[in-house]
Coordinates of C-alpha atoms and ligand atoms in Angstrom, one line a residue:
M24 CA 8.6 -28.7 -33.5
T25 CA 8.0 -25.0 -32.7
T26 CA 5.5 -24.4 -29.9
H27 CA 3.9 -20.7 -30.1
H28 CA 2.7 -19.4 -26.9
T29 CA 0.3 -16.5 -26.6
G30 CA 0.1 -14.4 -23.6
H31 CA -2.8 -12.9 -21.9
V32 CA -4.2 -9.5 -21.1
W33 CA -6.0 -8.7 -17.9
L34 CA -8.0 -5.3 -18.0
V35 CA -7.9 -4.5 -14.3
G36 CA -10.0 -1.9 -12.6
G37 CA -7.6 -0.4 -10.0
G38 CA -10.2 1.5 -8.1
P39 CA -11.0 5.0 -7.4
G40 CA -7.7 6.0 -5.7
D41 CA -7.2 4.3 -2.3
P42 CA -4.8 1.4 -3.1
G43 CA -6.9 -0.8 -0.8
L44 CA -9.9 -0.7 -3.2
V45 CA -8.5 -2.7 -5.8
T46 CA -10.2 -6.3 -6.2
Q47 CA -8.4 -9.4 -4.9
A48 CA -8.5 -10.6 -8.5
G49 CA -6.8 -7.4 -9.8
L50 CA -4.2 -7.7 -7.1
D51 CA -3.4 -11.2 -8.2
A52 CA -3.1 -10.3 -11.7
L53 CA -0.9 -7.6 -11.0
R54 CA 1.5 -9.5 -8.8
R55 CA 1.9 -12.0 -11.7
A56 CA 2.3 -9.6 -14.5
D57 CA 5.1 -9.4 -16.8
V58 CA 4.0 -6.1 -18.3
V59 CA 1.8 -3.4 -16.7
L60 CA 0.4 -0.7 -18.9
Y61 CA -1.0 1.9 -16.4
D62 CA -3.1 5.0 -16.3
R63 CA -2.7 8.3 -14.8
L64 CA -5.8 7.5 -12.7
A65 CA -4.9 4.3 -11.6
P66 CA -3.5 4.1 -7.9
A67 CA 0.3 4.5 -8.3
E68 CA 0.9 2.5 -5.1
L69 CA -0.5 -0.5 -6.7
L70 CA 2.9 -0.7 -8.9
D71 CA 4.5 -1.4 -5.8
E72 CA 2.9 -4.9 -5.9
C73 CA 4.5 -5.6 -9.2
R74 CA 7.1 -8.4 -9.0
E75 CA 10.7 -7.3 -9.5
G76 CA 11.6 -7.1 -13.1
A77 CA 7.9 -6.4 -14.3
E78 CA 8.0 -4.0 -17.2
L79 CA 5.9 -0.8 -16.3
I80 CA 4.6 1.3 -19.1
D81 CA 2.9 4.8 -18.3
A82 CA 0.2 4.7 -21.0
G83 CA -0.6 8.2 -20.1
K84 CA 2.8 9.5 -20.3
A85 CA 4.2 11.4 -23.5
V86 CA 5.9 9.1 -26.2
G87 CA 8.1 11.3 -28.1
N88 CA 6.2 14.6 -28.0
Q89 CA 2.6 12.7 -27.9
V90 CA 0.6 11.1 -25.1
M91 CA 0.0 7.4 -26.3
T92 CA -3.0 7.3 -28.4
Q93 CA -5.7 4.7 -27.6
A94 CA -4.5 3.0 -31.1
Q95 CA -0.9 2.9 -29.7
T96 CA -2.2 1.4 -26.4
N97 CA -4.1 -1.3 -28.1
A98 CA -1.2 -2.0 -30.4
S99 CA 1.1 -2.5 -27.3
L100 CA -1.3 -4.8 -25.3
V101 CA -1.5 -6.8 -28.4
E102 CA 2.3 -6.9 -29.2
H103 CA 3.1 -7.8 -25.5
A104 CA 0.8 -10.5 -25.4
R105 CA 1.8 -12.0 -28.7
A106 CA 5.3 -12.1 -27.1
G107 CA 4.0 -14.4 -24.8
K108 CA 3.7 -12.2 -21.7
R109 CA 1.1 -11.6 -19.1
V110 CA 0.0 -8.4 -19.5
V111 CA -2.0 -6.1 -17.2
R112 CA -3.7 -3.1 -18.4
L113 CA -4.3 -1.1 -15.1
K114 CA -7.0 1.6 -15.1
G115 CA -8.6 3.8 -12.6
G116 CA -12.0 2.7 -11.2
D117 CA -13.9 0.2 -13.2
P118 CA -12.5 -0.5 -16.8
F119 CA -15.9 -0.2 -18.5
V120 CA -17.1 3.1 -17.0
F121 CA -15.7 5.8 -19.2
G122 CA -12.5 3.9 -19.2
R123 CA -12.2 2.9 -22.8
G124 CA -11.8 -0.7 -21.5
G125 CA -14.5 -1.8 -23.9
E126 CA -12.4 -0.6 -27.0
E127 CA -9.4 -2.5 -25.7
A128 CA -11.2 -5.6 -25.0
E129 CA -12.5 -5.4 -28.7
A130 CA -9.0 -4.9 -30.0
L131 CA -7.9 -8.1 -28.0
V132 CA -10.7 -10.2 -29.2
E133 CA -10.2 -9.1 -32.8
A134 CA -6.3 -9.9 -32.4
G135 CA -7.3 -13.3 -30.9
I136 CA -5.5 -12.4 -27.6
P137 CA -7.2 -14.0 -24.5
C138 CA -8.4 -11.4 -22.2
T139 CA -10.0 -11.2 -18.8
I140 CA -11.9 -8.3 -17.6
V141 CA -11.4 -7.6 -13.8
P142 CA -14.2 -5.1 -12.7
G143 CA -13.0 -2.4 -10.3
V144 CA -14.7 -0.3 -7.9
T145 CA -16.1 2.9 -9.7
S146 CA -15.5 6.3 -8.5
A147 CA -19.0 7.1 -9.7
I148 CA -20.3 5.1 -6.8
A149 CA -17.3 4.8 -4.3
G150 CA -16.4 8.4 -4.7
L151 CA -19.7 9.5 -3.3
A152 CA -19.3 7.0 -0.6
A153 CA -15.8 8.3 0.4
A154 CA -17.8 11.7 1.2
G155 CA -20.5 10.2 3.0
I156 CA -23.0 10.2 0.5
P157 CA -25.0 7.2 -0.5
V158 CA -25.8 7.0 -4.1
T159 CA -29.2 5.5 -3.4
H160 CA -31.1 5.9 -0.1
R161 CA -34.6 4.4 0.9
G162 CA -37.1 7.3 0.7
V163 CA -34.8 9.6 -1.0
A164 CA -33.2 8.3 -4.0
A165 CA -34.4 5.3 -5.9
S166 CA -32.5 5.7 -9.0
F167 CA -29.2 7.3 -10.4
A168 CA -27.3 7.9 -13.7
V169 CA -23.8 8.2 -14.4
V170 CA -22.9 10.6 -17.2
T171 CA -19.8 12.3 -18.9
G172 CA -19.6 15.9 -18.4
T173 CA -17.1 16.2 -21.3
Q174 CA -19.1 17.3 -24.5
A175 CA -17.7 16.0 -27.7
P176 CA -20.1 17.5 -30.2
T177 CA -18.4 15.3 -33.1
R178 CA -19.0 12.0 -31.2
T179 CA -22.7 11.2 -31.1
E180 CA -22.3 8.5 -28.9
D181 CA -21.0 10.7 -26.0
A182 CA -24.2 12.9 -26.3
V183 CA -25.9 13.2 -23.0
H184 CA -29.5 13.9 -23.1
W185 CA -29.6 16.4 -20.4
E186 CA -33.3 17.4 -21.6
H187 CA -34.3 13.8 -20.1
L188 CA -31.8 13.2 -17.5
A189 CA -32.4 16.9 -15.8
T190 CA -35.5 15.2 -14.2
A191 CA -35.6 11.6 -14.8
V192 CA -33.3 10.3 -12.1
D193 CA -32.9 11.1 -8.5
T194 CA -29.1 11.1 -8.1
L195 CA -27.1 12.3 -11.0
V196 CA -23.3 11.6 -11.2
V197 CA -21.1 13.7 -13.8
L198 CA -17.7 12.4 -14.3
M199 CA -15.0 14.5 -16.3
G200 CA -17.0 17.4 -15.8
V201 CA -15.0 19.8 -13.6
G202 CA -14.2 22.0 -16.7
N203 CA -17.8 22.2 -17.7
L204 CA -19.6 22.8 -14.3
D205 CA -21.3 26.2 -15.6
R206 CA -22.5 24.5 -18.7
I207 CA -23.7 21.4 -17.0
T208 CA -25.7 23.0 -14.1
D209 CA -27.3 25.5 -16.8
Q210 CA -28.4 22.8 -18.6
L211 CA -30.0 20.9 -15.9
I212 CA -31.7 24.0 -14.6
A213 CA -32.9 24.9 -18.0
H214 CA -34.6 21.5 -18.4
G215 CA -36.1 21.6 -15.2
R216 CA -34.1 20.6 -12.2
D217 CA -34.8 22.4 -9.2
A218 CA -32.0 25.2 -8.9
E219 CA -31.9 24.4 -5.0
T220 CA -31.2 20.8 -5.4
P221 CA -28.1 20.0 -3.1
C222 CA -25.1 19.3 -4.9
A223 CA -21.3 18.3 -4.0
V224 CA -18.1 18.1 -6.0
I225 CA -15.8 15.6 -4.8
Q226 CA -12.0 15.9 -5.7
A227 CA -9.4 13.0 -5.3
A228 CA -12.1 10.9 -3.6
T229 CA -10.6 8.1 -1.3
R230 CA -7.3 9.7 -1.6
P231 CA -5.5 11.4 1.3
E232 CA -5.8 15.0 -0.7
Q233 CA -9.7 14.4 -1.1
R234 CA -11.7 17.5 -0.8
V235 CA -15.5 18.1 -0.9
V236 CA -17.5 21.3 -1.5
E237 CA -21.3 21.5 -1.4
A238 CA -23.7 24.2 -2.8
P239 CA -27.1 24.2 -4.2
L240 CA -27.2 23.5 -7.9
R241 CA -27.3 27.2 -8.8
A242 CA -24.2 27.8 -7.1
I243 CA -22.2 24.6 -7.3
A244 CA -20.0 25.9 -10.3
Q245 CA -18.8 29.0 -8.8
T246 CA -18.3 27.3 -5.4
A247 CA -16.3 24.7 -6.9
H248 CA -14.3 27.3 -8.9
D249 CA -13.7 29.5 -5.7
A250 CA -12.3 26.6 -4.1
Q251 CA -10.1 25.7 -7.0
I252 CA -11.4 22.2 -7.3
E253 CA -9.3 20.3 -9.9
A254 CA -9.8 16.9 -11.8
P255 CA -10.0 14.1 -11.0
A256 CA -13.5 15.6 -9.5
L257 CA -17.1 14.6 -9.9
L258 CA -20.3 16.4 -9.5
V259 CA -23.1 14.6 -7.7
V260 CA -26.7 16.3 -7.9
G261 CA -29.4 15.2 -5.7
E262 CA -31.1 15.0 -2.5
V263 CA -28.6 12.3 -1.2
V264 CA -26.3 15.1 -0.6
R265 CA -28.1 16.0 2.4
L266 CA -27.2 12.7 4.0
R267 CA -23.6 13.6 4.3
D268 CA -23.8 15.5 7.4
R269 CA -25.2 12.4 9.2
I270 CA -23.3 9.8 7.2
A271 CA -19.8 11.2 6.6
P272 CA -18.2 10.7 10.1
A273 CA -19.2 7.0 9.9
G274 CA -16.1 5.9 7.6
R275 CA -13.5 8.3 9.0
G276 CA -11.4 7.1 12.0
P277 CA -8.7 9.3 13.5
L278 CA -6.0 7.8 11.1
A279 CA -8.1 8.3 7.8
G280 CA -6.0 9.6 5.2
K281 CA -2.9 10.0 7.3
R282 CA 0.4 9.1 5.8
V283 CA 2.5 7.1 7.8
L284 CA 6.1 6.3 7.1
I285 CA 7.2 2.8 7.7
T286 CA 10.9 2.5 8.2
R287 CA 11.4 -1.4 8.7
T288 CA 12.4 -3.7 5.9
R289 CA 10.1 -4.2 3.0
Q290 CA 9.6 -8.0 4.1
Q291 CA 8.7 -7.0 7.6
A292 CA 6.5 -3.9 6.8
S293 CA 3.5 -5.7 5.5
T294 CA 1.8 -6.5 8.8
L295 CA 2.2 -2.9 10.1
A296 CA 0.9 -1.6 6.5
E297 CA -2.0 -3.8 6.6
M298 CA -3.0 -2.5 10.1
L299 CA -2.7 1.0 9.1
R300 CA -4.6 0.5 5.9
A301 CA -7.3 -1.2 8.0
E302 CA -7.6 2.2 9.8
G303 CA -7.9 4.2 6.6
A304 CA -4.1 5.4 6.9
R305 CA -1.8 5.5 4.0
P306 CA 1.5 3.7 4.7
V307 CA 4.6 5.0 3.0
L308 CA 7.4 2.6 2.7
L309 CA 10.7 3.6 3.2
P310 CA 12.8 0.7 4.3
T311 CA 15.8 1.8 6.1
I312 CA 17.5 -1.5 6.3
E313 CA 18.2 -4.0 3.6
I314 CA 19.1 -7.5 4.5
E315 CA 22.0 -8.7 2.8
R316 CA 23.1 -12.4 3.0
R317 CA 26.6 -12.7 4.6
A318 CA 27.1 -16.3 5.6
D319 CA 30.6 -18.0 5.3
P320 CA 29.6 -21.3 3.6
A321 CA 32.0 -23.4 5.5
A322 CA 30.9 -22.1 8.8
V323 CA 27.3 -23.1 7.7
D324 CA 28.3 -26.6 6.6
A325 CA 29.9 -27.2 9.9
A326 CA 26.9 -25.9 11.8
T327 CA 24.8 -28.0 9.5
S328 CA 26.5 -31.2 10.3
A329 CA 26.8 -30.5 14.1
L330 CA 22.9 -29.8 13.9
R331 CA 22.2 -33.1 12.3
A332 CA 24.3 -34.9 14.7
S333 CA 22.3 -33.4 17.5
A334 CA 25.5 -31.5 18.9
F335 CA 23.6 -28.6 20.0
G336 CA 21.2 -28.4 23.1
W337 CA 19.7 -25.3 21.9
V338 CA 19.4 -23.0 18.8
V339 CA 18.5 -19.5 19.7
F340 CA 16.7 -17.5 16.9
T341 CA 17.4 -13.9 17.2
S342 CA 15.1 -12.5 14.4
E343 CA 12.6 -13.6 11.7
N344 CA 15.5 -13.0 9.2
A345 CA 17.8 -15.2 11.0
V346 CA 15.1 -18.1 11.0
E347 CA 14.4 -17.4 7.2
I348 CA 17.9 -17.4 6.0
F349 CA 19.1 -20.3 8.2
L350 CA 16.3 -22.4 7.0
D351 CA 16.9 -21.5 3.3
L352 CA 20.4 -22.4 4.1
L353 CA 19.7 -25.7 5.4
R354 CA 17.5 -26.4 2.4
E355 CA 20.3 -25.4 0.1
R356 CA 22.4 -28.3 1.8
D357 CA 19.4 -30.8 1.3
T358 CA 18.4 -30.6 4.9
D359 CA 15.4 -29.7 6.3
A360 CA 13.4 -28.9 9.7
R361 CA 14.2 -32.7 10.8
A362 CA 17.7 -31.5 11.3
F363 CA 16.6 -30.0 14.7
A364 CA 14.8 -33.2 16.0
G365 CA 17.4 -33.4 18.9
T366 CA 17.5 -29.8 19.6
Q367 CA 15.7 -27.2 21.7
L368 CA 14.3 -23.8 20.0
C369 CA 14.3 -20.5 21.3
A370 CA 12.8 -17.6 19.5
I371 CA 13.4 -14.0 20.6
G372 CA 10.1 -12.2 20.4
A373 CA 6.7 -13.4 19.2
A374 CA 7.5 -12.2 15.7
T375 CA 10.5 -14.9 15.3
A376 CA 8.4 -17.4 17.1
A377 CA 5.7 -16.9 14.2
A378 CA 8.5 -17.0 11.5
L379 CA 9.5 -20.6 13.2
A380 CA 5.9 -21.9 13.2
S381 CA 5.5 -20.7 9.5
R382 CA 8.3 -23.2 8.7
G383 CA 6.7 -25.9 10.8
L384 CA 8.8 -25.5 13.9
R385 CA 7.4 -24.9 17.2
A386 CA 9.7 -22.7 19.6
D387 CA 10.3 -24.6 23.3
L388 CA 10.9 -21.1 24.6
V389 CA 9.7 -17.7 23.5
A390 CA 11.7 -14.9 25.1
S391 CA 9.2 -12.2 25.4
D392 CA 11.6 -9.8 27.1
T393 CA 13.7 -9.2 24.0
S394 CA 16.6 -7.2 25.6
G395 CA 19.9 -9.2 25.7
D396 CA 19.7 -9.5 29.6
G397 CA 16.2 -10.8 29.3
V398 CA 16.6 -13.6 26.8
L399 CA 19.9 -14.8 28.9
V400 CA 17.7 -15.0 32.1
A401 CA 14.8 -16.9 30.3
L402 CA 17.5 -19.4 28.6
L403 CA 19.1 -20.0 31.9
A404 CA 16.0 -20.7 33.7
A405 CA 15.4 -23.1 30.9
G406 CA 18.5 -25.1 31.5
A407 CA 20.8 -23.7 28.7
G408 CA 23.6 -23.0 31.1
G409 CA 25.9 -25.8 30.4
A410 CA 24.7 -26.5 26.8
A411 CA 26.0 -26.2 23.4
V412 CA 24.1 -23.4 22.0
L413 CA 24.0 -22.3 18.2
L414 CA 23.2 -18.6 17.7
P415 CA 22.5 -17.8 13.9
R416 CA 22.3 -13.9 13.7
A417 CA 23.2 -10.7 12.1
E418 CA 26.7 -9.4 11.6
G419 CA 27.5 -6.9 14.4
G420 CA 25.0 -8.4 16.7
R421 CA 25.5 -7.3 20.4
A422 CA 27.7 -9.4 22.8
V423 CA 25.5 -9.6 25.7
L424 CA 23.7 -12.7 25.1
P425 CA 26.6 -14.9 23.9
D426 CA 29.0 -13.4 26.6
G427 CA 26.3 -14.2 29.3
L428 CA 25.7 -17.7 28.0
R429 CA 29.5 -18.4 28.0
A430 CA 30.0 -17.1 31.6
A431 CA 27.2 -19.5 32.7
G432 CA 29.3 -22.3 31.2
A433 CA 27.7 -22.7 27.7
T434 CA 29.5 -23.4 24.5
V435 CA 28.5 -20.7 22.1
T436 CA 28.7 -21.0 18.3
E437 CA 27.8 -17.6 16.7
L438 CA 26.9 -18.0 12.9
T439 CA 26.7 -14.8 11.0
L440 CA 23.9 -15.0 8.6
Y441 CA 23.4 -11.6 7.2
L442 CA 24.2 -8.1 7.4
S443 CA 21.4 -5.4 7.9
A444 CA 22.6 -2.2 6.4
P445 CA 20.6 1.1 5.1
P446 CA 20.0 1.5 1.5
A447 CA 22.2 4.2 -0.1
E448 CA 19.3 6.7 -0.6
A449 CA 15.5 7.1 0.0
P450 CA 13.3 6.4 -3.5
A451 CA 12.8 10.0 -5.0
G452 CA 8.9 9.6 -4.6
V453 CA 9.0 9.2 -0.9
L454 CA 11.9 11.8 -0.4
A455 CA 9.7 14.4 -2.2
Q456 CA 6.8 13.7 0.3
I457 CA 9.2 14.2 3.2
Q458 CA 10.5 17.3 1.9
A459 CA 7.1 18.8 1.3
G460 CA 6.1 18.2 4.8
Q461 CA 3.3 15.5 3.7
I462 CA 4.2 13.0 6.2
D463 CA 2.0 12.9 9.2
A464 CA 3.6 10.3 11.2
V465 CA 6.8 8.3 11.4
T466 CA 7.1 4.7 13.0
F467 CA 10.3 3.5 14.4
T468 CA 10.4 -0.3 15.2
A469 CA 14.0 -0.7 16.3
S470 CA 16.9 1.8 17.2
S471 CA 18.5 0.8 13.7
T472 CA 15.7 2.1 11.7
V473 CA 16.1 5.5 13.5
R474 CA 19.8 5.8 12.9
N475 CA 19.5 4.5 9.5
L476 CA 16.8 6.9 8.7
A477 CA 19.0 9.6 9.8
T478 CA 22.0 8.5 7.7
M479 CA 19.6 8.2 4.6
L480 CA 18.0 11.5 4.9
G481 CA 20.9 13.7 6.3
D482 CA 19.8 17.2 6.0
D483 CA 16.3 16.3 5.0
L484 CA 15.5 14.7 8.4
P485 CA 14.4 17.9 10.1
A486 CA 11.5 17.9 7.6
L487 CA 10.0 15.2 9.5
R488 CA 9.8 17.5 12.7
G489 CA 6.2 18.4 12.3
A490 CA 5.2 14.6 12.0
V491 CA 4.1 12.4 14.9
I492 CA 7.0 10.4 15.8
A493 CA 5.8 6.9 17.1
C494 CA 8.3 4.4 18.7
I495 CA 7.9 0.8 19.6
G496 CA 9.7 1.0 22.9
P497 CA 11.9 2.9 25.2
Q498 CA 15.2 1.8 23.6
T499 CA 13.9 3.1 20.1
A500 CA 12.5 6.2 21.9
E501 CA 15.9 6.9 23.1
A502 CA 17.6 6.6 19.6
S503 CA 14.9 8.8 18.2
A504 CA 15.4 11.5 20.6
E505 CA 19.1 11.3 20.1
A506 CA 18.7 11.6 16.3
G507 CA 16.8 14.9 16.9
L508 CA 13.1 13.5 16.3
P509 CA 11.9 13.6 19.8
P510 CA 9.3 10.7 20.3
T511 CA 5.5 12.0 20.3
V512 CA 4.2 8.9 21.5
V513 CA 5.8 5.5 22.6
A514 CA 4.0 2.2 22.5
R515 CA 2.7 0.7 25.8
E516 CA 3.1 -2.7 24.2
A517 CA 6.1 -3.3 22.2
S518 CA 4.4 -4.5 19.1
V519 CA 3.1 -3.2 15.7
A520 CA -0.5 -3.4 17.1
G521 CA 0.7 -1.3 20.2
L522 CA 2.3 1.3 17.9
V523 CA -0.9 1.6 15.8
E524 CA -2.9 2.0 19.1
V525 CA -0.9 5.0 20.3
L526 CA -0.9 6.6 16.8
R527 CA -4.8 6.4 16.9
E528 CA -4.8 7.8 20.3
Q529 CA -2.7 10.7 19.3
F530 CA -4.5 11.6 16.3
A531 CA -7.8 11.3 18.1
R532 CA -6.3 13.9 20.6
N533 CA -5.1 16.2 17.8
E534 CA -8.5 16.1 16.3
G535 CA -10.1 17.0 19.6
V536 CA -7.8 20.0 19.8
A537 CA -8.7 21.2 16.2
R538 CA -12.5 21.0 16.9
Ligands
SAH879 N1 -13.4 4.3 -15.0 C1 -13.3 5.3 -14.0 C2 -13.8 6.7 -14.7 C3 -12.9 7.2 -15.7 S1 -13.3 8.7 -16.5 C4 -14.1 4.9 -13.0 O1 -14.7 3.9 -12.9 O2 -14.0 5.6 -11.8 C5 -12.5 9.9 -15.3 C6 -13.1 10.7 -14.3 O3 -13.5 9.9 -13.3 C7 -12.5 11.9 -13.9 O4 -12.7 12.8 -14.7 C8 -13.4 12.1 -12.7 O5 -14.5 12.6 -12.8 C9 -13.7 10.8 -12.2 N2 -12.7 10.1 -11.1 C10 -11.8 9.2 -11.3 N3 -11.4 9.0 -10.1 C11 -11.9 10.0 -9.3 C12 -11.4 10.4 -7.8 N4 -10.8 9.6 -7.1 N5 -12.1 11.4 -7.5 C13 -13.2 11.9 -8.0 N6 -13.4 11.7 -9.3 C14 -12.7 10.8 -9.9

């Protein structure tokens, strides 16, 4: 018997540009997708969320010598779904606001392909908000309309009734109109809209390169032209534009729109990235460390047996990676957390303790002074002096701790689990931003991230000198200075939260100077 399995298509609105403005449902679909067809306006950063091996197709890119037509896009969606794939069609804003999402949905339904529409945050509303302009406002605007500014005389459905719209709604939002601002504003004035009506043109709304110009209706076309405003941009016409002065400061903290380089591993970057996003900043991921498993199976077998026999008094976890990899190795040996039953656990640093907790293990000792000496003092105070200690760790880890434990009478088994090494080179997109001087701040969370970044960037490292250099602690700061990037700020509390705090303070100071 043959089973025929049909795939599924999600038409996902990617939001106006800030990758944080996608919906949870959209993100879920992206993370599970086998194939993603994306548009030029969809936030490119969202593609980083796709799983490894997902096929990414640029539907806005030339195929042969032509951009993929709508018919080709529809056909591609149908074809991949028929092959049993989970397909995401990723669009900018909302898929049904001038996104041709309706046509795609029709084509899919016609072809009998199951399809889910995942709405998005449209630039037609959020784009205004990003500039501090509410689309409606009590006492100021009780209605709004969103219209296309592209005149397509052959397609009657695109025809905009300027003669009615000019005076019928309070707030008018014109998409796809930057090339036609002259004609549009002429039409509106000709049909009775007051030439002094305040207007704004917002380019690249919600993105770091966002720009806004303001002028009365009679002058906005010229103003936008003089400022060299380019697509994607939208025009907003109406009294609500006046509210901008009062409202715009609300949404923008000191880190808003700042591009911040994160140099730790991809796995560890997420907390810092999330905190930065919450501040309105744009994290740029450049992992300078890749974790490569390097465990000798025989040594792991021996350690596992000894652990199960409660032969160790203590296991000391040096990092989150050590926790993750060691527990994975145990599982591969049909063993689980119960193997630690007769053993005390020490975590170096709160993040390592949290990694243990996420695997259902409580650390008996959390060494908050994470230097080799600090850990040693804490362990000896806890009575590890004469014990058998297992130390699962990275290749080439420092000798301070095992040497100190041995000197105090402990028997130490060092178990190498992984190697942390820099990747051969920086991804082209990130490198280009660095070379163009677009990075506003660099974060270093360990001396190794500094050294590895220097190795990876080579001659391009000086391009970061104009950025704010933020280090998590004094050791990292020292390494940074040595590498030729003197630290601008050092976290008072050695944590990612502490790092974000000093970054905020620094940019607030910079703003103060700029004013
Ligand atoms: N479906 C999209 C709109 C697609 S039409 C949405 O809901 O947002 C494309 C037009 O949308 C552009 O020409 C521009 O007018 C507007 N647009 C999209 N993203 C924008 C952004 N980040 N800033 C300003 N305008 C944007």
